[in-house]
Amino acid sequence: MPTDRQSSNDPITPPSLYFNRRGILNAGIALGSVAATASAYRWFNPVTNVNHNAGTVVATNDAEESEEQRLAKGWLVREDKTAEKYILNYNNFYEFTTQKEAVAAAAANFKTEGWEIVVDGLVSKPATLTIEDLHNISEPQERVYRMRCVEAWSMVIPWVGVPLSHVLEAVEPTSNAKYVAFETLLDPERMPGQRTRALEWPYVEGLRLDEAMNPLTLLATGIYGKSMPPQDGAPVRLVTPWKYGFKGIKSIVRITLVAEEPPTSWNRFAPHEYGFYANVNPAVDHPRWSQATEQRIGESGRRKTLLFNGYGDQVADLYQGMDLRKFY
Ligand SMILES: Nc1nc2c(c(=O)[nH]1)N[C@H]1C(S)=C(S)[C@@H](COP(=O)(O)O)O[C@H]1N2
Ligand SMILES: [Mo]
């Protein structure tokens, strides 16, 4: 999310240019054999348990559920999944570096053993949860979602994770809880980008409580059946597929139920460019670029951007009567 034209993240730089570089191609080849093993495993074991330590997070989807049902809920899209090499090598994660193609290397040694998430604020049962606790609250499910960055590139990502609603139900929000605030780890030793002033640290995000409770909203702990890679927000990050990618806060350490709209990192940085809602909307342009179309990573040509990123059936009700130009 650049605010100056010199940034390596400038939205006018065609993402395809990055992928012709040797390093990315090599990384793709190295990952190939791992990916093949993981998908073979899923093929023979469609319903199984979680083994996070072994680096896998296997989704336990309802075997009774048809593809049609999953499509109707928005849990699956009828579009090609983005290749894993792109998901793993084209990232925004300013805690490590602002250069998308360098995040994977910069984050490679990020240690997440013993990770805990504090869930507190306006709740009856505050809790400190490990990743295992999350998986015990709710069995991980696979969700194949579109992901649209405000910089006008997009992917289709097979996440594995736990609906946020199940976690919030477990802590019992009180009646005055109206919003949910999220916070990324603050540790400049482990996240060297936090020694720069690229953003104010820690990265913070927020949702209205009804958005947080929507069945699409996921706490993701894996991608392509493997535990969350560092560059994508290990060990747990938020996914709200109808919103711009920056709402998907990575490496979460705290979730706090609050009464007022919480501050959010990009809104703080440039309030006229990035709003609290950040719903994908082709009719509301960013002040410095159009949101009408997008570059699907790995495709040539551009696609039309869809209102709510194509999830209107699932989320349009949340915004009934709201002026989406005002609440951008
Ligand atoms: N903590 C944190 N979360 C973050 C970011 C970040 O810099 N720091 N970048 C955001 C942006 S702009 C996008 S597009 C997505 C990118 O997720 P991905 O790298 O897994 O595709 O993460 C979001 N979450
Ligand atoms: Mo983004």
XYZ file of N, CA, C and O in Angstrom, residues 92-253:
648
model
N 2.608 -8.911 1.314
C 2.734 -7.664 2.065
C 2.841 -8.025 3.539
O 1.919 -8.659 4.092
N 3.948 -7.663 4.149
C 4.137 -7.920 5.584
C 5.241 -6.958 6.029
O 6.420 -7.295 6.046
N 4.822 -5.729 6.342
C 5.761 -4.636 6.575
C 6.610 -4.837 7.827
O 7.630 -4.167 7.985
N 6.232 -5.767 8.700
C 7.070 -6.070 9.871
C 8.404 -6.680 9.448
O 9.352 -6.731 10.234
N 8.471 -7.177 8.205
C 9.714 -7.768 7.725
C 10.371 -6.906 6.660
O 11.554 -6.587 6.763
N 9.639 -6.537 5.655
C 10.155 -5.649 4.608
C 8.964 -5.150 3.795
O 7.922 -5.807 3.745
N 9.143 -3.999 3.155
C 8.065 -3.477 2.311
C 8.185 -3.987 0.871
O 7.388 -3.614 0.022
N 9.185 -4.844 0.618
C 9.340 -5.383 -0.739
C 8.692 -6.743 -0.846
O 9.179 -7.730 -0.279
N 7.624 -6.798 -1.585
C 6.798 -8.012 -1.633
C 7.576 -9.287 -1.949
O 7.328 -10.325 -1.370
N 8.492 -9.192 -2.889
C 9.193 -10.410 -3.311
C 10.318 -10.784 -2.356
O 10.955 -11.816 -2.535
N 10.567 -9.950 -1.324
C 11.642 -10.238 -0.363
C 11.105 -10.683 0.997
O 11.881 -11.020 1.887
N 9.782 -10.706 1.173
C 9.214 -11.036 2.482
C 9.538 -12.477 2.878
O 9.936 -12.749 4.011
N 9.411 -13.394 1.936
C 9.608 -14.815 2.253
C 10.979 -15.049 2.882
O 11.099 -15.704 3.924
N 12.015 -14.493 2.277
C 13.372 -14.681 2.811
C 13.530 -13.958 4.142
O 14.113 -14.500 5.090
N 12.994 -12.751 4.232
C 13.167 -11.958 5.453
C 12.449 -12.590 6.651
O 12.863 -12.417 7.793
N 11.373 -13.308 6.384
C 10.565 -13.888 7.471
C 10.881 -15.360 7.716
O 10.329 -15.976 8.634
N 11.782 -15.931 6.922
C 11.980 -17.387 6.932
C 12.273 -17.960 8.317
O 11.840 -19.060 8.641
N 13.019 -17.206 9.141
C 13.402 -17.756 10.450
C 12.514 -17.292 11.593
O 12.875 -17.435 12.762
N 11.358 -16.755 11.265
C 10.442 -16.270 12.296
C 9.931 -17.446 13.137
O 9.363 -18.395 12.615
N 10.211 -17.380 14.453
C 9.864 -18.499 15.341
C 8.511 -18.247 15.997
O 8.297 -17.170 16.545
N 7.652 -19.241 15.962
C 6.303 -19.067 16.520
C 5.946 -20.134 17.558
O 4.793 -20.237 17.953
N 6.948 -20.903 18.016
C 6.671 -21.921 19.041
C 6.109 -21.244 20.290
O 6.569 -20.180 20.689
N 5.134 -21.890 20.908
C 4.580 -21.376 22.154
C 3.704 -20.142 21.983
O 3.421 -19.430 22.946
N 3.279 -19.871 20.775
C 2.468 -18.675 20.475
C 1.176 -18.679 21.283
O 0.537 -19.728 21.430
N 0.822 -17.519 21.806
C -0.448 -17.390 22.534
C -1.209 -16.174 22.037
O -0.625 -15.155 21.706
N -2.513 -16.318 22.012
C -3.407 -15.217 21.633
C -4.272 -14.886 22.843
O -4.988 -15.754 23.354
N -4.200 -13.651 23.283
C -5.054 -13.206 24.387
C -6.388 -12.743 23.801
O -6.406 -11.955 22.853
N -7.474 -13.254 24.325
C -8.801 -12.787 23.906
C -9.446 -12.165 25.135
O -9.691 -12.861 26.131
N -9.649 -10.844 25.070
C -10.068 -10.150 26.296
C -10.990 -8.976 25.972
O -11.544 -8.892 24.875
N -11.134 -8.061 26.919
C -12.025 -6.920 26.732
C -13.419 -7.246 27.240
O -13.566 -7.885 28.293
N -14.435 -6.848 26.480
C -15.823 -6.986 26.918
C -16.343 -8.405 26.675
O -17.147 -8.652 25.782
N -15.814 -9.327 27.472
C -16.197 -10.743 27.377
C -16.382 -11.305 28.784
O -15.755 -10.836 29.733
N -17.239 -12.324 28.908
C -17.447 -12.950 30.224
C -16.319 -13.905 30.575
O -16.030 -14.124 31.742
N -15.711 -14.524 29.529
C -14.692 -15.543 29.783
C -13.409 -15.256 29.019
O -13.110 -15.938 28.025
N -12.627 -14.260 29.454
C -11.368 -13.971 28.763
C -10.486 -15.220 28.735
O -10.573 -16.055 29.642
N -9.662 -15.339 27.705
C -8.877 -16.563 27.552
C -7.535 -16.258 26.905
O -7.380 -15.260 26.202
N -6.571 -17.115 27.179
C -5.292 -17.089 26.475
C -5.200 -18.409 25.728
O -5.233 -19.473 26.350
N -5.122 -18.339 24.411
C -5.265 -19.537 23.586
C -3.997 -19.847 22.798
O -3.376 -18.942 22.227
N -3.648 -21.125 22.758
C -2.589 -21.577 21.848
C -3.255 -21.934 20.511
O -4.492 -21.960 20.404
N -2.439 -22.237 19.519
C -2.996 -22.646 18.221
C -3.775 -23.951 18.389
O -4.844 -24.137 17.804
N -3.251 -24.826 19.236
C -3.955 -26.086 19.511
C -5.334 -25.806 20.136
O -6.317 -26.451 19.791
N -5.377 -24.846 21.063
C -6.659 -24.466 21.659
C -7.651 -24.018 20.583
O -8.827 -24.396 20.608
N -7.157 -23.203 19.647
C -8.037 -22.738 18.558
C -8.625 -23.930 17.826
O -9.821 -23.983 17.543
N -7.754 -24.897 17.509
C -8.196 -26.071 16.754
C -9.113 -26.963 17.582
O -9.903 -27.735 17.035
N -8.986 -26.873 18.917
C -9.905 -27.644 19.766
C -11.261 -26.953 19.898
O -12.290 -27.619 20.038
N -11.265 -25.621 19.849
C -12.535 -24.888 19.894
C -13.359 -25.232 18.655
O -14.564 -25.403 18.701
N -12.675 -25.336 17.517
C -13.378 -25.579 16.262
C -12.451 -26.289 15.297
O -11.332 -25.828 15.067
N -12.906 -27.385 14.729
C -12.037 -28.129 13.818
C -11.716 -27.292 12.587
O -12.608 -26.674 12.006
N -10.455 -27.274 12.194
C -10.075 -26.483 11.019
C -10.852 -26.906 9.769
O -11.110 -28.091 9.555
N -11.233 -25.914 8.999
C -11.965 -26.145 7.756
C -11.178 -25.528 6.609
O -10.467 -24.556 6.813
N -11.359 -26.070 5.415
C -10.740 -25.428 4.264
C -11.714 -24.418 3.665
O -12.897 -24.699 3.527
N -11.212 -23.241 3.342
C -12.003 -22.199 2.671
C -11.186 -21.670 1.506
O -10.097 -21.127 1.718
N -11.719 -21.826 0.320
C -11.018 -21.330 -0.862
C -11.616 -19.974 -1.220
O -12.720 -19.895 -1.761
N -10.895 -18.927 -0.857
C -11.413 -17.558 -0.971
C -10.627 -16.739 -1.981
O -9.410 -16.879 -2.094
N -11.337 -15.807 -2.626
C -10.648 -14.749 -3.368
C -10.004 -13.808 -2.365
O -10.544 -13.601 -1.280
N -8.870 -13.246 -2.755
C -8.202 -12.245 -1.915
C -7.813 -11.088 -2.817
O -7.186 -11.279 -3.848
N -8.265 -9.892 -2.459
C -8.065 -8.700 -3.308
C -7.338 -7.635 -2.509
O -7.853 -7.125 -1.521
N -6.123 -7.331 -2.919
C -5.370 -6.260 -2.260
C -5.829 -4.917 -2.817
O -6.189 -4.812 -3.994
N -5.787 -3.890 -1.996
C -6.171 -2.542 -2.413
C -5.248 -2.026 -3.520
O -5.592 -1.111 -4.252
N -4.086 -2.647 -3.671
C -3.160 -2.288 -4.750
C -3.593 -2.852 -6.105
O -2.868 -2.703 -7.091
N -4.755 -3.512 -6.134
C -5.366 -4.003 -7.381
C -4.753 -5.289 -7.943
O -4.816 -5.530 -9.149
N -4.180 -6.104 -7.080
C -3.831 -7.475 -7.477
C -4.682 -8.437 -6.644
O -5.193 -8.057 -5.579
N -4.839 -9.663 -7.140
C -5.689 -10.612 -6.417
C -5.174 -12.038 -6.579
O -4.357 -12.322 -7.453
N -5.653 -12.897 -5.699
C -5.303 -14.324 -5.726
C -6.544 -15.115 -5.335
O -7.547 -14.539 -4.902
N -6.463 -16.441 -5.481
C -7.459 -17.345 -4.897
C -6.676 -18.291 -3.993
O -5.785 -19.007 -4.462
N -6.978 -18.252 -2.686
C -6.121 -18.936 -1.708
C -6.904 -20.002 -0.945
O -7.973 -19.719 -0.398
N -6.385 -21.244 -0.914
C -7.010 -22.289 -0.104
C -6.508 -22.217 1.344
O -5.485 -22.784 1.678
N -7.265 -21.475 2.150
C -6.908 -21.329 3.563
C -7.379 -22.544 4.340
O -8.331 -23.220 3.947
N -6.770 -22.770 5.484
C -7.311 -23.684 6.486
C -7.432 -22.857 7.759
O -6.516 -22.095 8.096
N -8.565 -22.973 8.442
C -8.698 -22.170 9.650
C -9.991 -22.423 10.386
O -10.746 -23.344 10.063
N -10.216 -21.556 11.369
C -11.309 -21.710 12.313
C -12.193 -20.467 12.193
O -11.668 -19.351 12.188
N -13.504 -20.641 12.077
C -14.354 -19.448 12.017
C -14.153 -18.589 13.276
O -14.193 -19.112 14.398
N -13.949 -17.299 13.079
C -13.760 -16.405 14.232
C -14.984 -16.450 15.155
O -14.851 -16.360 16.376
N -16.174 -16.618 14.570
C -17.409 -16.638 15.384
C -17.340 -17.714 16.470
O -17.784 -17.489 17.598
N -16.750 -18.869 16.154
C -16.681 -19.955 17.140
C -15.785 -19.571 18.318
O -16.063 -19.922 19.461
N -14.726 -18.833 18.019
C -13.805 -18.406 19.080
C -14.481 -17.330 19.940
O -14.403 -17.357 21.167
N -15.176 -16.409 19.285
C -15.854 -15.346 20.042
C -16.973 -15.928 20.904
O -17.162 -15.518 22.055
N -17.709 -16.896 20.358
C -18.767 -17.533 21.160
C -18.182 -18.164 22.427
O -18.795 -18.122 23.488
N -16.984 -18.722 22.298
C -16.356 -19.398 23.445
C -16.024 -18.419 24.575
O -16.061 -18.799 25.746
N -15.710 -17.172 24.248
C -15.348 -16.205 25.297
C -16.544 -15.373 25.756
O -16.448 -14.592 26.701
N -17.678 -15.511 25.079
C -18.942 -14.859 25.456
C -18.847 -13.337 25.555
O -18.731 -12.771 26.650
N -18.932 -12.666 24.417
C -18.947 -11.197 24.422
C -20.121 -10.680 25.267
O -21.198 -11.279 25.267
N -19.905 -9.594 26.011
C -20.991 -9.003 26.791
C -21.837 -8.123 25.868
O -21.447 -7.845 24.737
N -22.995 -7.654 26.363
C -23.926 -6.937 25.479
C -23.379 -5.579 25.020
O -23.840 -5.046 24.016
N -22.406 -5.026 25.718
C -21.845 -3.742 25.256
C -20.681 -3.887 24.275
O -20.167 -2.887 23.776
N -20.293 -5.112 23.944
C -19.247 -5.325 22.926
C -19.837 -5.050 21.545
O -20.834 -5.660 21.160
N -19.224 -4.122 20.794
C -19.752 -3.762 19.463
C -18.716 -3.938 18.353
O -19.068 -3.997 17.180
N -17.447 -3.982 18.722
C -16.351 -4.099 17.749
C -15.320 -5.093 18.268
O -15.286 -5.397 19.469
N -14.484 -5.570 17.335
C -13.387 -6.457 17.711
C -12.083 -5.822 17.224
O -11.964 -5.462 16.050
N -11.136 -5.668 18.139
C -9.825 -5.092 17.797
C -8.777 -6.203 17.769
O -8.793 -7.100 18.618
N -7.882 -6.135 16.781
C -6.840 -7.164 16.610
C -5.473 -6.496 16.660
O -5.308 -5.370 16.199
N -4.498 -7.239 17.152
C -3.143 -6.705 17.274
C -2.109 -7.749 16.848
O -2.189 -8.912 17.252
N -1.125 -7.310 16.074
C 0.006 -8.160 15.668
C 1.076 -8.123 16.761
O 1.172 -7.148 17.510
N 1.889 -9.166 16.821
C 3.049 -9.192 17.722
C 3.882 -7.908 17.586
O 4.088 -7.423 16.477
N 4.344 -7.381 18.708
C 5.313 -6.273 18.698
C 6.627 -6.813 19.237
O 6.736 -7.116 20.428
N 7.609 -7.001 18.360
C 8.900 -7.537 18.764
C 9.932 -7.229 17.669
O 10.154 -8.033 16.750
N 10.555 -6.048 17.763
C 11.491 -5.629 16.711
C 12.672 -6.577 16.531
O 13.295 -6.582 15.466
N 12.978 -7.402 17.576
C 14.047 -8.389 17.409
C 13.639 -9.438 16.373
O 14.434 -9.818 15.520
N 12.412 -9.886 16.495
C 11.930 -10.949 15.584
C 11.313 -10.380 14.316
O 11.177 -11.102 13.328
N 10.898 -9.118 14.371
C 10.271 -8.485 13.210
C 11.032 -7.193 12.904
O 10.644 -6.102 13.322
N 12.153 -7.326 12.185
C 13.071 -6.193 12.022
C 12.449 -4.980 11.340
O 12.919 -3.856 11.533
N 11.398 -5.187 10.566
C 10.729 -4.040 9.934
C 10.145 -3.082 10.961
O 9.894 -1.905 10.661
N 9.956 -3.576 12.187
C 9.421 -2.718 13.250
C 10.469 -1.734 13.775
O 10.160 -0.875 14.589
N 11.707 -1.861 13.293
C 12.716 -0.851 13.633
C 12.622 0.336 12.672
O 13.273 1.341 12.858
N 11.849 0.181 11.616
C 11.626 1.285 10.676
C 10.292 1.957 11.018
O 9.520 1.449 11.830
N 10.033 3.079 10.374
C 8.779 3.763 10.617
C 7.830 3.619 9.439
O 7.037 4.505 9.141
N 7.922 2.471 8.766
C 7.028 2.212 7.634
C 5.571 2.369 8.058
O 4.730 2.855 7.297
N 5.263 1.935 9.271
C 3.932 2.088 9.882
C 4.156 2.332 11.366
O 5.266 2.168 11.873
N 3.072 2.657 12.059
C 3.119 2.708 13.523
C 2.923 1.277 14.024
O 2.020 0.587 13.543
N 3.739 0.844 14.960
C 3.674 -0.545 15.442
C 3.067 -0.630 16.834
O 3.263 0.292 17.614
N 2.420 -1.718 17.176
C 2.121 -2.867 16.330
C 1.010 -2.564 15.321
O 0.234 -1.642 15.516
N 0.984 -3.359 14.252
C -0.109 -3.320 13.267
C -1.401 -3.638 14.005
O -1.450 -4.577 14.811
N -2.419 -2.847 13.772
C -3.722 -3.091 14.415
C -4.825 -3.079 13.364
O -4.711 -2.398 12.343
N -5.868 -3.839 13.632
C -7.018 -3.879 12.733
C -8.291 -4.005 13.558
O -8.236 -4.163 14.783
N -9.431 -3.926 12.880
C -10.691 -4.037 13.601
C -11.844 -4.413 12.689
O -11.785 -4.220 11.469
N -12.866 -4.992 13.298
C -14.110 -5.315 12.595
C -15.274 -4.905 13.494
O -15.128 -4.874 14.724
N -16.419 -4.629 12.876
C -17.638 -4.512 13.650
C -17.981 -5.930 14.120
O -17.660 -6.898 13.436
N -18.658 -6.045 15.266
C -18.913 -7.383 15.811
C -19.701 -8.267 14.826
O -19.404 -9.449 14.684
N -20.681 -7.669 14.120
C -21.453 -8.507 13.179
C -20.589 -8.968 12.007
O -20.794 -10.071 11.475
N -19.611 -8.177 11.604
C -18.675 -8.608 10.553
C -17.804 -9.755 11.075
O -17.530 -10.725 10.368
N -17.381 -9.602 12.330
C -16.524 -10.630 12.940
C -17.277 -11.954 13.091
O -16.682 -13.028 12.994
N -18.583 -11.868 13.311
C -19.404 -13.072 13.512
C -19.865 -13.696 12.195
O -20.407 -14.790 12.180
N -19.666 -13.002 11.077
C -20.095 -13.562 9.788
C -19.368 -14.883 9.527
O -18.162 -14.989 9.770
N -20.090 -15.892 9.029
C -19.456 -17.208 8.820
C -18.253 -17.201 7.872
O -17.440 -18.124 7.909
N -18.113 -16.177 7.029
C -16.940 -16.122 6.146
C -15.653 -15.766 6.893
O -14.560 -16.095 6.442
N -15.795 -15.073 8.016
C -14.614 -14.535 8.711
C -13.824 -15.648 9.385
O -14.354 -16.388 10.212
N -12.557 -15.750 9.007
C -11.738 -16.895 9.397
C -10.478 -16.467 10.138
O -9.847 -15.478 9.780
N -10.139 -17.222 11.178
C -8.787 -17.147 11.741
C -8.013 -18.267 11.056
O -8.221 -19.449 11.355
N -7.151 -17.906 10.122
C -6.482 -18.918 9.307
C -5.176 -19.341 9.959
O -4.379 -18.501 10.391
N -4.977 -20.665 10.008
C -3.755 -21.236 10.584
C -2.975 -22.040 9.541
O -1.952 -22.643 9.866
N -3.460 -22.043 8.298
C -2.740 -22.767 7.263
C -3.139 -22.341 5.861
O -4.134 -21.630 5.664
N -2.328 -22.777 4.906
C -2.569 -22.557 3.478
C -2.172 -23.842 2.753
O -1.126 -24.419 3.059
N -2.968 -24.271 1.784
C -2.663 -25.486 1.027
C -2.351 -26.661 1.962
O -1.431 -27.449 1.700
N -3.075 -26.770 3.070
C -2.928 -27.919 3.954
C -1.681 -27.918 4.821
O -1.423 -28.880 5.522
N -0.913 -26.829 4.779
C 0.289 -26.742 5.615
C 0.126 -25.594 6.600
O -0.578 -24.635 6.314
N 0.776 -25.704 7.756
C 0.628 -24.645 8.740
C 1.097 -23.320 8.139
O 1.916 -23.286 7.226
N 0.538 -22.227 8.644
C 0.724 -20.903 8.045
C 2.207 -20.575 7.888
O 2.968 -20.579 8.850
N 2.642 -20.284 6.663
C 4.038 -19.899 6.463
C 4.291 -18.521 7.082
O 3.380 -17.685 7.116
N 5.519 -18.270 7.561
C 5.810 -16.979 8.187
C 5.369 -15.781 7.344
O 4.744 -14.853 7.850
N 5.679 -15.828 6.061
C 5.417 -14.661 5.210
C 3.934 -14.359 5.044
O 3.554 -13.244 4.691
N 3.083 -15.350 5.296
C 1.633 -15.138 5.171
C 0.961 -14.874 6.520
O -0.264 -14.743 6.572
N 1.762 -14.801 7.596
C 1.178 -14.391 8.880
C 1.160 -15.452 9.949
O 0.224 -15.508 10.753
N 2.198 -16.309 9.984
C 2.279 -17.370 10.982
C 2.182 -16.804 12.390
O 2.676 -15.705 12.636
N 1.584 -17.551 13.319
C 0.904 -18.831 13.076
C -0.594 -18.665 12.825
O -1.255 -19.611 12.465
N -1.096 -17.428 12.961
C -2.540 -17.225 12.773
C -2.816 -15.806 12.300
O -2.248 -14.843 12.817
N -3.651 -15.685 11.283
C -3.996 -14.364 10.733
C -5.484 -14.335 10.380
O -6.125 -15.367 10.250
N -5.979 -13.109 10.264
C -7.391 -12.912 9.948
C -7.609 -12.980 8.440
O -6.755 -12.548 7.676
N -8.770 -13.524 8.027
C -9.151 -13.496 6.611
C -10.609 -13.041 6.499
O -11.513 -13.679 7.049
N -10.819 -11.921 5.819
C -12.166 -11.393 5.543
C -12.237 -11.174 4.035
O -11.869 -10.096 3.545
N -12.689 -12.173 3.279
C -12.474 -12.155 1.830
C -13.224 -11.066 1.069
O -12.880 -10.798 -0.079
N -14.237 -10.431 1.688
C -14.963 -9.367 0.985
C -14.324 -7.993 1.194
O -14.779 -6.996 0.663
N -13.250 -7.954 1.969
C -12.560 -6.700 2.266
C -11.176 -6.695 1.641
O -10.621 -7.754 1.337
N -10.602 -5.506 1.468
C -9.243 -5.411 0.949
C -8.277 -6.144 1.875
O -8.501 -6.251 3.088
N -7.212 -6.640 1.255
C -6.268 -7.511 1.958
C -5.703 -6.945 3.242
O -5.373 -7.694 4.162
N -5.605 -5.619 3.335
C -4.954 -5.056 4.537
C -5.751 -5.279 5.808
O -5.222 -5.157 6.913
N -7.055 -5.634 5.668
C -7.830 -5.984 6.870
C -7.350 -7.312 7.459
O -7.606 -7.599 8.624
N -6.688 -8.129 6.640
C -6.280 -9.470 7.060
C -5.011 -9.441 7.895
O -3.943 -9.894 7.464
N -5.122 -8.965 9.099
C -3.963 -8.755 9.986
C -3.272 -10.086 10.297
O -3.915 -11.096 10.593
N -1.928 -10.037 10.233
C -1.113 -11.252 10.377
C -0.548 -11.402 11.789
O -0.442 -10.425 12.535
N -0.125 -12.610 12.107
C 0.604 -12.913 13.354
C -0.056 -12.245 14.565
O 0.550 -11.438 15.271
N -1.305 -12.634 14.789
C -2.150 -12.001 15.819
C -1.777 -12.500 17.224
O -1.638 -13.705 17.446
N -1.621 -11.546 18.156
C -1.366 -11.914 19.559
C -2.501 -11.492 20.488
O -2.540 -11.918 21.643
